mmCIF file of C-alpha atoms in Angstrom:
data_model
loop_
_atom_site.group_PDB
_atom_site.id
_atom_site.type_symbol
_atom_site.label_atom_id
_atom_site.label_comp_id
_atom_site.label_asym_id
_atom_site.label_seq_id
_atom_site.Cartn_x
_atom_site.Cartn_y
_atom_site.Cartn_z
ATOM 1 C CA MET B 1 0.023 -0.062 0.012
ATOM 2 C CA LEU B 2 1.374 3.494 -0.871
ATOM 3 C CA SER B 3 2.035 5.993 1.973
ATOM 4 C CA LYS B 4 0.317 9.210 1.818
ATOM 5 C CA PRO B 5 1.019 10.978 -1.681
ATOM 6 C CA MET B 6 4.051 13.254 -1.922
ATOM 7 C CA ASP B 7 3.259 16.943 -1.837
ATOM 8 C CA LEU B 8 5.085 17.999 -5.025
ATOM 9 C CA THR B 9 5.229 21.623 -3.616
ATOM 10 C CA THR B 10 7.385 20.657 -0.695
ATOM 11 C CA PRO B 11 10.505 22.927 -0.324
ATOM 12 C CA VAL B 12 12.485 20.024 1.462
ATOM 13 C CA ILE B 13 13.280 16.292 0.679
ATOM 14 C CA ALA B 14 15.067 14.919 3.853
ATOM 15 C CA ILE B 15 17.464 12.052 3.125
ATOM 16 C CA LEU B 16 17.966 9.281 5.449
ATOM 17 C CA ARG B 17 20.990 6.976 4.847
ATOM 18 C CA ALA B 18 22.675 4.904 7.644
ATOM 19 C CA ALA B 19 24.338 1.696 8.432
ATOM 20 C CA THR B 20 20.965 0.454 9.652
ATOM 21 C CA ALA B 21 17.324 1.775 9.176
ATOM 22 C CA LYS B 22 16.508 0.894 12.742
ATOM 23 C CA ARG B 23 15.926 4.536 13.556
ATOM 24 C CA PHE B 24 14.241 5.749 10.387
ATOM 25 C CA ALA B 25 10.759 5.713 11.768
ATOM 26 C CA GLU B 26 11.671 7.820 14.727
ATOM 27 C CA VAL B 27 13.600 10.269 12.694
ATOM 28 C CA THR B 28 10.762 10.506 10.295
ATOM 29 C CA ALA B 29 8.236 11.315 13.026
ATOM 30 C CA ALA B 30 10.434 14.071 14.527
ATOM 31 C CA LEU B 31 10.768 15.510 10.928
ATOM 32 C CA HIS B 32 7.043 15.495 10.581
ATOM 33 C CA GLU B 33 6.471 17.155 13.792
ATOM 34 C CA SER B 34 8.875 19.962 12.687
ATOM 35 C CA GLY B 35 7.185 20.578 9.322
ATOM 36 C CA ILE B 36 9.469 18.530 7.092
ATOM 37 C CA THR B 37 6.794 16.256 5.200
ATOM 38 C CA ALA B 38 8.903 14.528 2.517
ATOM 39 C CA VAL B 39 11.487 11.959 3.642
ATOM 40 C CA GLU B 40 13.556 9.683 1.587
ATOM 41 C CA PHE B 41 14.781 6.298 2.635
ATOM 42 C CA THR B 42 17.869 5.029 0.757
ATOM 43 C CA LEU B 43 17.581 1.511 -0.391
ATOM 44 C CA ASN B 44 21.163 0.927 0.350
ATOM 45 C CA SER B 45 20.490 1.382 4.181
ATOM 46 C CA PRO B 46 19.828 -2.157 5.600
ATOM 47 C CA GLY B 47 16.222 -2.520 6.616
ATOM 48 C CA ALA B 48 15.038 0.456 4.551
ATOM 49 C CA LEU B 49 12.251 -1.685 3.068
ATOM 50 C CA ASP B 50 10.868 -2.656 6.443
ATOM 51 C CA ALA B 51 11.117 0.874 7.665
ATOM 52 C CA LEU B 52 9.092 1.990 4.508
ATOM 53 C CA LYS B 53 6.350 -0.471 5.364
ATOM 54 C CA GLU B 54 6.206 0.790 8.967
ATOM 55 C CA CYS B 55 6.092 4.578 8.083
ATOM 56 C CA SER B 56 3.628 3.933 5.043
ATOM 57 C CA ALA B 57 1.232 2.380 7.571
ATOM 58 C CA ALA B 58 1.332 5.531 9.526
ATOM 59 C CA ALA B 59 0.587 7.520 6.381
ATOM 60 C CA TYR B 60 3.736 9.576 6.163
ATOM 61 C CA PRO B 61 4.698 10.498 2.629
ATOM 62 C CA VAL B 62 7.911 8.412 2.632
ATOM 63 C CA GLY B 63 9.802 7.567 -0.584
ATOM 64 C CA ALA B 64 12.716 5.399 -1.721
ATOM 65 C CA GLY B 65 16.090 6.778 -2.760
ATOM 66 C CA THR B 66 19.205 5.056 -4.318
ATOM 67 C CA VAL B 67 16.721 3.140 -6.648
ATOM 68 C CA LEU B 68 18.914 1.404 -9.229
ATOM 69 C CA THR B 69 16.563 -1.041 -11.054
ATOM 70 C CA ALA B 70 12.964 -1.471 -12.136
ATOM 71 C CA ALA B 71 12.920 -4.360 -9.656
ATOM 72 C CA ASP B 72 14.052 -1.933 -6.836
ATOM 73 C CA ALA B 73 11.306 0.293 -7.943
ATOM 74 C CA GLY B 74 8.689 -2.376 -7.550
ATOM 75 C CA ARG B 75 9.844 -3.562 -4.274
ATOM 76 C CA ALA B 76 9.987 -0.077 -2.826
ATOM 77 C CA VAL B 77 6.372 0.756 -4.221
ATOM 78 C CA ASP B 78 5.028 -2.670 -2.780
ATOM 79 C CA ALA B 79 6.563 -1.499 0.627
ATOM 80 C CA GLY B 80 4.722 1.809 0.410
ATOM 81 C CA ALA B 81 6.949 4.354 -1.260
ATOM 82 C CA ALA B 82 5.253 7.353 -2.474
ATOM 83 C CA PHE B 83 7.941 8.375 -4.739
ATOM 84 C CA LEU B 84 11.194 7.054 -6.192
ATOM 85 C CA ILE B 85 14.634 9.009 -6.318
ATOM 86 C CA THR B 86 17.756 7.799 -8.355
ATOM 87 C CA PRO B 87 21.422 8.847 -8.152
ATOM 88 C CA ALA B 88 21.522 8.991 -11.872
ATOM 89 C CA VAL B 89 19.280 8.915 -15.117
ATOM 90 C CA ILE B 90 18.035 5.392 -15.048
ATOM 91 C CA ASP B 91 15.544 4.899 -17.936
ATOM 92 C CA GLU B 92 13.893 1.598 -16.446
ATOM 93 C CA VAL B 93 13.374 3.138 -13.134
ATOM 94 C CA ILE B 94 11.648 6.162 -14.703
ATOM 95 C CA ALA B 95 9.418 3.905 -16.731
ATOM 96 C CA GLU B 96 8.456 1.582 -14.082
ATOM 97 C CA GLY B 97 7.586 4.437 -11.632
ATOM 98 C CA ARG B 98 5.290 6.022 -14.406
ATOM 99 C CA ARG B 99 3.734 2.298 -14.674
ATOM 100 C CA LEU B 100 3.252 2.227 -11.104
ATOM 101 C CA GLY B 101 1.818 5.804 -10.771
ATOM 102 C CA VAL B 102 4.387 7.299 -8.568
ATOM 103 C CA PRO B 103 6.734 10.393 -8.953
ATOM 104 C CA VAL B 104 10.263 9.730 -9.918
ATOM 105 C CA ILE B 105 12.990 12.076 -9.225
ATOM 106 C CA PRO B 106 16.211 10.903 -11.130
ATOM 107 C CA GLY B 107 19.612 12.234 -10.522
ATOM 108 C CA ALA B 108 21.417 14.266 -13.179
ATOM 109 C CA LEU B 109 24.091 16.936 -13.420
ATOM 110 C CA THR B 110 24.682 18.193 -17.078
ATOM 111 C CA PRO B 111 21.992 19.864 -19.031
ATOM 112 C CA THR B 112 21.968 16.916 -21.365
ATOM 113 C CA GLU B 113 21.173 14.708 -18.535
ATOM 114 C CA ILE B 114 18.638 16.953 -16.995
ATOM 115 C CA HIS B 115 16.882 17.072 -20.395
ATOM 116 C CA HIS B 116 17.100 13.395 -20.976
ATOM 117 C CA ALA B 117 15.352 12.611 -17.660
ATOM 118 C CA TRP B 118 12.642 15.057 -18.161
ATOM 119 C CA VAL B 119 11.910 13.745 -21.691
ATOM 120 C CA ALA B 120 11.988 10.195 -20.336
ATOM 121 C CA GLY B 121 9.268 11.107 -17.818
ATOM 122 C CA ALA B 122 10.802 12.350 -14.777
ATOM 123 C CA THR B 123 8.581 14.266 -12.299
ATOM 124 C CA MET B 124 11.285 16.406 -11.222
ATOM 125 C CA VAL B 125 15.065 16.135 -11.663
ATOM 126 C CA LYS B 126 17.624 16.025 -8.811
ATOM 127 C CA VAL B 127 20.646 18.010 -9.556
ATOM 128 C CA PHE B 128 23.492 15.956 -7.977
ATOM 129 C CA PRO B 129 26.046 16.680 -6.731
ATOM 130 C CA ALA B 130 24.668 20.362 -6.453
ATOM 131 C CA SER B 131 27.480 21.641 -4.200
ATOM 132 C CA ALA B 132 30.048 20.852 -7.045
ATOM 133 C CA PHE B 133 28.763 23.903 -8.887
ATOM 134 C CA GLY B 134 26.391 25.850 -6.470
ATOM 135 C CA PRO B 135 23.197 27.876 -6.944
ATOM 136 C CA ASN B 136 24.664 29.868 -9.861
ATOM 137 C CA TYR B 137 24.949 26.778 -11.911
ATOM 138 C CA LEU B 138 21.159 25.877 -11.063
ATOM 139 C CA LYS B 139 20.285 29.458 -12.227
ATOM 140 C CA ALA B 140 22.169 29.215 -15.507
ATOM 141 C CA VAL B 141 20.582 25.565 -16.311
ATOM 142 C CA ARG B 142 17.145 26.987 -15.830
ATOM 143 C CA GLY B 143 17.827 29.624 -18.415
ATOM 144 C CA PRO B 144 17.365 27.256 -21.485
ATOM 145 C CA LEU B 145 15.420 24.663 -19.530
ATOM 146 C CA PRO B 146 12.930 26.938 -17.402
ATOM 147 C CA GLU B 147 10.102 24.215 -17.555
ATOM 148 C CA ILE B 148 12.070 21.450 -15.666
ATOM 149 C CA PRO B 149 11.514 21.328 -11.919
ATOM 150 C CA LEU B 150 14.882 21.019 -10.257
ATOM 151 C CA VAL B 151 15.779 19.530 -6.812
ATOM 152 C CA PRO B 152 19.475 20.386 -6.058
ATOM 153 C CA THR B 153 20.933 17.616 -3.756
ATOM 154 C CA GLY B 154 24.390 16.814 -2.229
ATOM 155 C CA GLY B 155 26.048 19.413 0.113
ATOM 156 C CA VAL B 156 23.057 21.745 0.520
ATOM 157 C CA GLY B 157 23.235 23.213 3.876
ATOM 158 C CA ILE B 158 20.561 24.864 6.200
ATOM 159 C CA ALA B 159 22.101 28.290 5.697
ATOM 160 C CA ASP B 160 22.229 28.088 1.854
ATOM 161 C CA ALA B 161 18.955 26.087 0.966
ATOM 162 C CA GLY B 162 17.097 29.351 0.556
ATOM 163 C CA THR B 163 19.694 30.465 -1.990
ATOM 164 C CA TYR B 164 19.003 27.448 -4.064
ATOM 165 C CA LEU B 165 15.292 28.039 -4.005
ATOM 166 C CA SER B 166 15.811 31.667 -4.945
ATOM 167 C CA ALA B 167 18.024 30.448 -7.860
ATOM 168 C CA GLY B 168 14.880 28.632 -9.056
ATOM 169 C CA ALA B 169 14.904 25.294 -7.443
ATOM 170 C CA ARG B 170 11.563 23.533 -6.914
ATOM 171 C CA ALA B 171 12.984 21.967 -3.722
ATOM 172 C CA VAL B 172 16.302 20.816 -2.016
ATOM 173 C CA GLY B 173 17.286 17.421 -0.961
ATOM 174 C CA MET B 174 19.091 17.405 2.321
ATOM 175 C CA GLY B 175 20.957 14.726 4.308
ATOM 176 C CA SER B 176 23.578 15.017 6.953
ATOM 177 C CA PRO B 177 23.413 18.935 7.259
ATOM 178 C CA LEU B 178 19.869 18.499 8.509
ATOM 179 C CA ILE B 179 19.852 14.942 9.885
ATOM 180 C CA GLY B 180 23.193 15.189 11.770
ATOM 181 C CA ASP B 181 23.621 12.279 13.947
ATOM 182 C CA ALA B 182 19.994 11.461 14.596
ATOM 183 C CA LEU B 183 20.126 8.071 12.800
ATOM 184 C CA ASP B 184 23.011 7.019 14.846
ATOM 185 C CA GLY B 185 21.292 7.674 18.260
ATOM 186 C CA GLY B 186 21.711 11.352 18.352
ATOM 187 C CA ASP B 187 19.349 13.804 20.043
ATOM 188 C CA LEU B 188 16.087 13.935 18.244
ATOM 189 C CA ASN B 189 15.336 17.465 19.887
ATOM 190 C CA ALA B 190 18.265 18.731 18.214
ATOM 191 C CA LEU B 191 17.085 17.313 14.953
ATOM 192 C CA ARG B 192 13.875 19.115 15.612
ATOM 193 C CA ALA B 193 15.613 22.314 16.104
ATOM 194 C CA ARG B 194 17.589 22.027 12.912
ATOM 195 C CA ALA B 195 14.355 21.249 11.010
ATOM 196 C CA SER B 196 12.587 24.137 12.605
ATOM 197 C CA GLU B 197 15.265 26.404 11.740
ATOM 198 C CA LEU B 198 15.284 25.287 8.135
ATOM 199 C CA ARG B 199 11.636 25.724 7.892
ATOM 200 C CA ASP B 200 11.669 29.154 9.379
ATOM 201 C CA ARG B 201 14.632 30.187 7.021
ATOM 202 C CA LEU B 202 12.589 29.020 4.103
ATOM 203 C CA SER B 203 9.021 30.573 5.109
#
């Protein structure tokens, strides 16, 4: 069963990646309490599919990341993933996501890759790694490709998330700058404080 559908207007997608997914549900609940409503569970985190099932039952809009094959996509959606994210342009994942009726956000960097992903049926395109070129690169890419919604990911910090949005990003993907050590037993109140700061900066 799919989790609650993804809000495609959300300004932040939180990324959970860890040696184990045992704390994914707790961290997701803390993020939701703080206004971060889209959370990506990376499939190369052991236990991610079980965590997807747990959180989708709670009707959180959780998705799967690091989706590398159509089979991965199918398993993730079966576990409740409401969206799929890839690290590169993987045509079979885009096609399978469209067949299953869930948004797909493939990773791309160059204008050629970004355009390829969009033409193949991407819902949005993850610009990865965003920190390699920064907000000015995003703004430059949007010049000839203004219709493609972009999600810069990789090295985006709390302080510069707003700069990416001002440069034309639809949303930003954020991992460790937002999550910190929460997945490794860190203080969830500290996570809530970071999430609230981010939300306030973007409001």
